[in-house]
Amino acid sequence: MTMQQRKQYVEASIAKACQQVGRDPKSVEVIAVTKYVGIPETAEVLEHGFKHIGENRWQDAKAKWEQLGNQGQWHFIGHLQTNKVKDVIGKFAYIHSLDRISLATELNKAAEKLGIVQRCLIQVNVSGEQSKYGLPPEQLYDFAEQIKSLPHLQIEGLMTMAPFEGEAEDTRPVFGGLRELRDELNKRQIFPYEVRHLSMGMSNDYEVAVEEGATFVRLGSIIVKPAEEE
Ligand SMILES: *Cc1c(COP(=O)(O)O)cnc(C)c1O
């Protein structure tokens, strides 16, 4: 399949999943995850009309961002070490991996220095897998209380990673769980604004994620094949 065909395929699957549950397909945005590929392929992704680019490590993103960062919106989706905050701050429209107070404090400080408000999503470990980063769900509301007064952070949503193994359908409770956490967060009105986004779903399970309310799906291999498969 060409990239154009893959894009059409993904858009059609999202439209179908939306139709299934009565959602507007426009409420779902695709983040093309380009971590597997280099500058030319990332440029090609942008040329095909993808508006959101996702990267999970600054070392891998740097060269691509320097060349193409003025195109599209860039999302930092990987685990973020506190000492890397200075590298990523101001470069990514959204940081999806806010999962601890020390990171929130550091991001707020760095954003203040630049005079910006950094948009973030709180990463929650809904599945409870040991290997995954993210806040345990039961700590979400306390965490929100603790960071709500940081003036240079805007909390735009929640993010989760589902377990890789198993059937896509098995991920449904994880995605549904993240949606319930977001709804409860809004019900408690911890933030003085609506927390809207749900960043969930990858190449193998994005249709289920869309049915469960995803507003950002993070798609890597289904859009840009990992180089070793070419
Ligand atoms: C790599 C990655 C993705 C995309 O994974 P695919 O299975 O290739 O679609 C999504 N989210 C995060 C955090 C990633 O690191």
mmCIF file of C-alpha atoms and ligand atoms in Angstrom:
data_model
loop_
_atom_site.group_PDB
_atom_site.id
_atom_site.type_symbol
_atom_site.label_atom_id
_atom_site.label_comp_id
_atom_site.label_asym_id
_atom_site.label_seq_id
_atom_site.Cartn_x
_atom_site.Cartn_y
_atom_site.Cartn_z
ATOM 1 C CA MET A 1 0.000 0.000 0.000
ATOM 2 C CA THR A 2 1.146 3.540 -0.694
ATOM 3 C CA MET A 3 1.031 6.109 2.059
ATOM 4 C CA GLN A 4 -2.013 7.669 0.415
ATOM 5 C CA GLN A 5 -3.805 4.316 0.525
ATOM 6 C CA ARG A 6 -2.819 3.753 4.142
ATOM 7 C CA LYS A 7 -4.149 7.192 5.032
ATOM 8 C CA GLN A 8 -7.442 6.466 3.292
ATOM 9 C CA TYR A 9 -7.662 3.078 4.991
ATOM 10 C CA VAL A 10 -7.089 4.571 8.444
ATOM 11 C CA GLU A 11 -9.562 7.394 7.843
ATOM 12 C CA ALA A 12 -12.205 4.958 6.637
ATOM 13 C CA SER A 13 -11.726 2.732 9.704
ATOM 14 C CA ILE A 14 -12.005 5.725 12.004
ATOM 15 C CA ALA A 15 -15.165 6.876 10.213
ATOM 16 C CA LYS A 16 -16.641 3.405 10.579
ATOM 17 C CA ALA A 17 -15.787 3.176 14.282
ATOM 18 C CA CYS A 18 -17.321 6.635 14.786
ATOM 19 C CA GLN A 19 -20.474 5.636 12.965
ATOM 20 C CA GLN A 20 -20.747 2.567 15.182
ATOM 21 C CA VAL A 21 -21.098 4.741 18.276
ATOM 22 C CA GLY A 22 -22.569 7.933 16.831
ATOM 23 C CA ARG A 23 -19.471 10.120 16.967
ATOM 24 C CA ASP A 24 -18.397 12.814 14.545
ATOM 25 C CA PRO A 25 -15.244 11.609 12.721
ATOM 26 C CA LYS A 26 -13.935 15.160 12.916
ATOM 27 C CA SER A 27 -13.614 14.707 16.677
ATOM 28 C CA VAL A 28 -10.766 12.221 16.129
ATOM 29 C CA GLU A 29 -7.296 13.385 15.132
ATOM 30 C CA VAL A 30 -4.555 11.097 13.857
ATOM 31 C CA ILE A 31 -1.074 11.605 15.244
ATOM 32 C CA ALA A 32 1.344 10.063 12.743
ATOM 33 C CA VAL A 33 4.101 8.534 14.857
ATOM 34 C CA THR A 34 7.338 8.911 12.908
ATOM 35 C CA LYS A 35 9.736 7.417 15.449
ATOM 36 C CA TYR A 36 10.617 4.517 13.135
ATOM 37 C CA VAL A 37 11.681 6.686 10.200
ATOM 38 C CA GLY A 38 13.952 9.545 9.182
ATOM 39 C CA ILE A 39 13.586 13.020 7.724
ATOM 40 C CA PRO A 40 12.479 12.113 4.146
ATOM 41 C CA GLU A 41 9.709 9.795 5.337
ATOM 42 C CA THR A 42 8.535 12.323 7.912
ATOM 43 C CA ALA A 43 8.428 14.977 5.194
ATOM 44 C CA GLU A 44 6.361 12.564 3.105
ATOM 45 C CA VAL A 45 3.919 12.090 5.989
ATOM 46 C CA LEU A 46 3.433 15.860 6.184
ATOM 47 C CA GLU A 47 3.063 16.141 2.416
ATOM 48 C CA HIS A 48 0.230 13.625 2.588
ATOM 49 C CA GLY A 49 -1.697 15.948 4.815
ATOM 50 C CA PHE A 50 -1.120 14.506 8.269
ATOM 51 C CA LYS A 51 -1.308 17.471 10.624
ATOM 52 C CA HIS A 52 0.055 15.867 13.784
ATOM 53 C CA ILE A 53 3.475 14.271 14.218
ATOM 54 C CA GLY A 54 4.331 12.099 17.232
ATOM 55 C CA GLU A 55 7.804 11.303 18.558
ATOM 56 C CA ASN A 56 8.759 9.476 21.731
ATOM 57 C CA ARG A 57 12.453 10.301 22.198
ATOM 58 C CA TRP A 58 14.135 13.659 21.775
ATOM 59 C CA GLN A 59 17.379 12.079 20.478
ATOM 60 C CA ASP A 60 15.436 10.547 17.596
ATOM 61 C CA ALA A 61 13.153 13.526 17.041
ATOM 62 C CA LYS A 62 15.789 16.280 17.071
ATOM 63 C CA ALA A 63 16.986 16.189 13.449
ATOM 64 C CA LYS A 64 13.429 15.776 12.134
ATOM 65 C CA TRP A 65 12.112 18.590 14.302
ATOM 66 C CA GLU A 66 14.923 20.937 13.281
ATOM 67 C CA GLN A 67 14.096 20.373 9.636
ATOM 68 C CA LEU A 68 10.308 20.058 9.759
ATOM 69 C CA GLY A 69 9.189 21.417 13.126
ATOM 70 C CA ASN A 70 7.575 24.441 11.487
ATOM 71 C CA GLN A 71 5.115 22.109 9.714
ATOM 72 C CA GLY A 72 2.233 20.498 11.524
ATOM 73 C CA GLN A 73 1.828 20.145 15.263
ATOM 74 C CA TRP A 74 4.381 18.054 17.112
ATOM 75 C CA HIS A 75 3.482 15.777 19.996
ATOM 76 C CA PHE A 76 5.899 14.371 22.532
ATOM 77 C CA ILE A 77 4.394 10.975 23.376
ATOM 78 C CA GLY A 78 7.220 9.100 25.141
ATOM 79 C CA HIS A 79 8.442 8.949 28.712
ATOM 80 C CA LEU A 80 10.050 12.285 29.550
ATOM 81 C CA GLN A 81 13.051 12.457 31.860
ATOM 82 C CA THR A 82 13.189 15.597 33.937
ATOM 83 C CA ASN A 83 16.648 16.465 32.613
ATOM 84 C CA LYS A 84 15.275 16.411 29.025
ATOM 85 C CA VAL A 85 12.628 19.060 29.709
ATOM 86 C CA LYS A 86 14.951 21.830 28.549
ATOM 87 C CA ASP A 87 15.276 20.083 25.164
ATOM 88 C CA VAL A 88 11.598 19.608 24.430
ATOM 89 C CA ILE A 89 10.017 22.681 25.995
ATOM 90 C CA GLY A 90 8.536 25.080 23.463
ATOM 91 C CA LYS A 91 8.992 22.623 20.588
ATOM 92 C CA PHE A 92 6.002 20.329 21.058
ATOM 93 C CA ALA A 93 2.423 21.548 20.949
ATOM 94 C CA TYR A 94 1.469 18.770 23.355
ATOM 95 C CA ILE A 95 3.370 16.628 25.834
ATOM 96 C CA HIS A 96 1.408 13.416 26.422
ATOM 97 C CA SER A 97 3.478 11.908 29.224
ATOM 98 C CA LEU A 98 3.011 14.080 32.295
ATOM 99 C CA ASP A 99 2.987 11.528 35.108
ATOM 100 C CA ARG A 100 4.694 12.957 38.190
ATOM 101 C CA ILE A 101 4.935 16.109 40.252
ATOM 102 C CA SER A 102 8.665 16.622 39.694
ATOM 103 C CA LEU A 103 8.066 16.658 35.938
ATOM 104 C CA ALA A 104 5.141 19.066 36.246
ATOM 105 C CA THR A 105 7.247 21.457 38.330
ATOM 106 C CA GLU A 106 10.123 21.289 35.873
ATOM 107 C CA LEU A 107 7.881 21.819 32.824
ATOM 108 C CA ASN A 108 6.169 24.743 34.501
ATOM 109 C CA LYS A 109 9.514 26.365 35.330
ATOM 110 C CA ALA A 110 10.861 25.890 31.798
ATOM 111 C CA ALA A 111 7.632 27.187 30.235
ATOM 112 C CA GLU A 112 7.725 30.231 32.487
ATOM 113 C CA LYS A 113 11.252 31.008 31.305
ATOM 114 C CA LEU A 114 10.028 30.992 27.713
ATOM 115 C CA GLY A 115 6.871 32.887 28.582
ATOM 116 C CA ILE A 116 4.616 30.143 27.219
ATOM 117 C CA VAL A 117 1.874 27.839 28.428
ATOM 118 C CA GLN A 118 2.737 24.206 27.741
ATOM 119 C CA ARG A 119 -0.199 22.005 26.842
ATOM 120 C CA CYS A 120 0.039 18.583 28.476
ATOM 121 C CA LEU A 121 -1.861 15.348 28.827
ATOM 122 C CA ILE A 122 -1.630 13.333 32.009
ATOM 123 C CA GLN A 123 -0.486 9.779 31.340
ATOM 124 C CA VAL A 124 -2.417 7.227 33.359
ATOM 125 C CA ASN A 125 -1.479 3.575 33.752
ATOM 126 C CA VAL A 126 -5.028 2.251 33.495
ATOM 127 C CA SER A 127 -4.041 -1.365 32.828
ATOM 128 C CA GLY A 128 -1.746 -1.456 35.874
ATOM 129 C CA GLU A 129 1.001 -3.213 33.964
ATOM 130 C CA GLN A 130 4.332 -2.983 35.785
ATOM 131 C CA SER A 131 6.254 -2.086 32.664
ATOM 132 C CA LYS A 132 4.173 0.939 31.753
ATOM 133 C CA TYR A 133 4.805 4.501 32.801
ATOM 134 C CA GLY A 134 1.964 6.633 34.002
ATOM 135 C CA LEU A 135 0.124 7.578 37.130
ATOM 136 C CA PRO A 136 -1.945 4.910 38.929
ATOM 137 C CA PRO A 137 -5.623 5.825 38.319
ATOM 138 C CA GLU A 138 -6.359 6.201 42.017
ATOM 139 C CA GLN A 139 -3.780 9.003 42.240
ATOM 140 C CA LEU A 140 -5.184 11.054 39.363
ATOM 141 C CA TYR A 141 -7.409 13.449 41.308
ATOM 142 C CA ASP A 142 -4.790 14.217 43.989
ATOM 143 C CA PHE A 143 -2.253 14.763 41.254
ATOM 144 C CA ALA A 144 -4.624 17.128 39.457
ATOM 145 C CA GLU A 145 -5.172 19.075 42.685
ATOM 146 C CA GLN A 146 -1.429 19.430 43.118
ATOM 147 C CA ILE A 147 -0.684 20.718 39.630
ATOM 148 C CA LYS A 148 -3.804 22.772 38.918
ATOM 149 C CA SER A 149 -2.248 26.010 40.146
ATOM 150 C CA LEU A 150 0.883 25.761 37.973
ATOM 151 C CA PRO A 151 0.200 28.736 35.688
ATOM 152 C CA HIS A 152 2.357 27.640 32.760
ATOM 153 C CA LEU A 153 0.731 24.251 32.255
ATOM 154 C CA GLN A 154 -2.597 23.638 30.568
ATOM 155 C CA ILE A 155 -3.976 20.128 31.040
ATOM 156 C CA GLU A 156 -5.656 19.184 27.779
ATOM 157 C CA GLY A 157 -6.453 15.552 28.411
ATOM 158 C CA LEU A 158 -5.433 12.085 29.492
ATOM 159 C CA MET A 159 -3.236 9.550 27.735
ATOM 160 C CA THR A 160 -2.822 5.815 28.177
ATOM 161 C CA MET A 161 -1.065 2.868 26.625
ATOM 162 C CA ALA A 162 -2.928 -0.430 26.433
ATOM 163 C CA PRO A 163 -1.162 -3.769 26.881
ATOM 164 C CA PHE A 164 0.350 -4.954 23.587
ATOM 165 C CA GLU A 165 -0.462 -8.611 23.898
ATOM 166 C CA GLY A 166 -3.855 -10.094 23.269
ATOM 167 C CA GLU A 167 -6.780 -9.096 21.106
ATOM 168 C CA ALA A 168 -7.694 -5.487 20.309
ATOM 169 C CA GLU A 169 -11.041 -6.122 21.973
ATOM 170 C CA ASP A 170 -9.262 -6.886 25.277
ATOM 171 C CA THR A 171 -8.126 -3.251 25.395
ATOM 172 C CA ARG A 172 -11.690 -1.923 25.584
ATOM 173 C CA PRO A 173 -11.859 -1.755 29.418
ATOM 174 C CA VAL A 174 -8.568 0.158 29.477
ATOM 175 C CA PHE A 175 -9.844 2.762 27.006
ATOM 176 C CA GLY A 176 -13.261 2.944 28.624
ATOM 177 C CA GLY A 177 -11.508 3.349 31.967
ATOM 178 C CA LEU A 178 -9.543 6.356 30.725
ATOM 179 C CA ARG A 179 -12.747 7.961 29.439
ATOM 180 C CA GLU A 180 -14.406 7.520 32.832
ATOM 181 C CA LEU A 181 -11.413 9.095 34.557
ATOM 182 C CA ARG A 182 -11.618 12.109 32.246
ATOM 183 C CA ASP A 183 -15.348 12.467 32.802
ATOM 184 C CA GLU A 184 -14.924 12.280 36.570
ATOM 185 C CA LEU A 185 -12.075 14.812 36.433
ATOM 186 C CA ASN A 186 -14.411 17.225 34.659
ATOM 187 C CA LYS A 187 -17.269 16.461 37.023
ATOM 188 C CA ARG A 188 -15.085 17.385 39.987
ATOM 189 C CA GLN A 189 -14.091 20.613 38.191
ATOM 190 C CA ILE A 190 -10.548 20.439 39.487
ATOM 191 C CA PHE A 191 -9.324 22.503 36.547
ATOM 192 C CA PRO A 192 -11.106 25.758 35.716
ATOM 193 C CA TYR A 193 -11.554 24.535 32.136
ATOM 194 C CA GLU A 194 -12.712 21.380 30.395
ATOM 195 C CA VAL A 195 -10.194 18.552 30.032
ATOM 196 C CA ARG A 196 -11.131 17.335 26.597
ATOM 197 C CA HIS A 197 -8.666 14.967 25.009
ATOM 198 C CA LEU A 198 -8.236 11.215 25.247
ATOM 199 C CA SER A 199 -4.966 10.103 23.658
ATOM 200 C CA MET A 200 -5.379 6.360 23.232
ATOM 201 C CA GLY A 201 -5.166 3.704 20.562
ATOM 202 C CA MET A 202 -2.244 2.594 18.427
ATOM 203 C CA SER A 203 -1.988 0.718 15.123
ATOM 204 C CA ASN A 204 -3.328 -2.544 16.523
ATOM 205 C CA ASP A 205 -6.241 -1.226 18.589
ATOM 206 C CA TYR A 206 -7.218 2.277 17.432
ATOM 207 C CA GLU A 207 -10.694 1.301 16.225
ATOM 208 C CA VAL A 208 -11.650 0.113 19.710
ATOM 209 C CA ALA A 209 -10.110 3.279 21.166
ATOM 210 C CA VAL A 210 -12.221 5.425 18.847
ATOM 211 C CA GLU A 211 -15.361 3.548 19.853
ATOM 212 C CA GLU A 212 -14.434 4.307 23.466
ATOM 213 C CA GLY A 213 -13.947 8.024 22.833
ATOM 214 C CA ALA A 214 -10.356 8.617 21.674
ATOM 215 C CA THR A 215 -9.769 12.141 20.344
ATOM 216 C CA PHE A 216 -6.113 11.477 19.470
ATOM 217 C CA VAL A 217 -5.017 8.118 18.090
ATOM 218 C CA ARG A 218 -1.263 7.592 17.874
ATOM 219 C CA LEU A 219 -0.496 5.610 14.728
ATOM 220 C CA GLY A 220 2.990 4.495 13.813
ATOM 221 C CA SER A 221 3.466 1.247 11.921
ATOM 222 C CA ILE A 222 0.130 1.379 10.095
ATOM 223 C CA ILE A 223 1.171 4.672 8.459
ATOM 224 C CA VAL A 224 4.961 4.521 8.245
ATOM 225 C CA LYS A 225 6.250 0.989 8.073
ATOM 226 C CA PRO A 226 9.270 0.386 10.300
ATOM 227 C CA ALA A 227 12.348 0.536 8.055
ATOM 228 C CA GLU A 228 13.253 -3.155 8.496
ATOM 229 C CA GLU A 229 9.939 -4.188 6.939
ATOM 230 C CA GLU A 230 10.498 -2.245 3.711
HETATM 231 C C1 LIG B 1 5.429 3.908 19.052
HETATM 232 C C2 LIG B 1 4.315 4.508 19.794
HETATM 233 C C3 LIG B 1 3.035 4.561 19.214
HETATM 234 C C4 LIG B 1 2.710 3.988 17.842
HETATM 235 O O1 LIG B 1 2.801 2.614 17.846
HETATM 236 P P1 LIG B 1 2.318 1.718 16.591
HETATM 237 O O2 LIG B 1 1.973 0.417 17.207
HETATM 238 O O3 LIG B 1 3.469 1.625 15.677
HETATM 239 O O4 LIG B 1 1.153 2.390 15.997
HETATM 240 C C5 LIG B 1 2.024 5.142 19.954
HETATM 241 N N1 LIG B 1 2.244 5.655 21.184
HETATM 242 C C6 LIG B 1 3.457 5.632 21.764
HETATM 243 C C7 LIG B 1 3.630 6.222 23.115
HETATM 244 C C8 LIG B 1 4.535 5.055 21.092
HETATM 245 O O5 LIG B 1 5.739 5.023 21.678
#
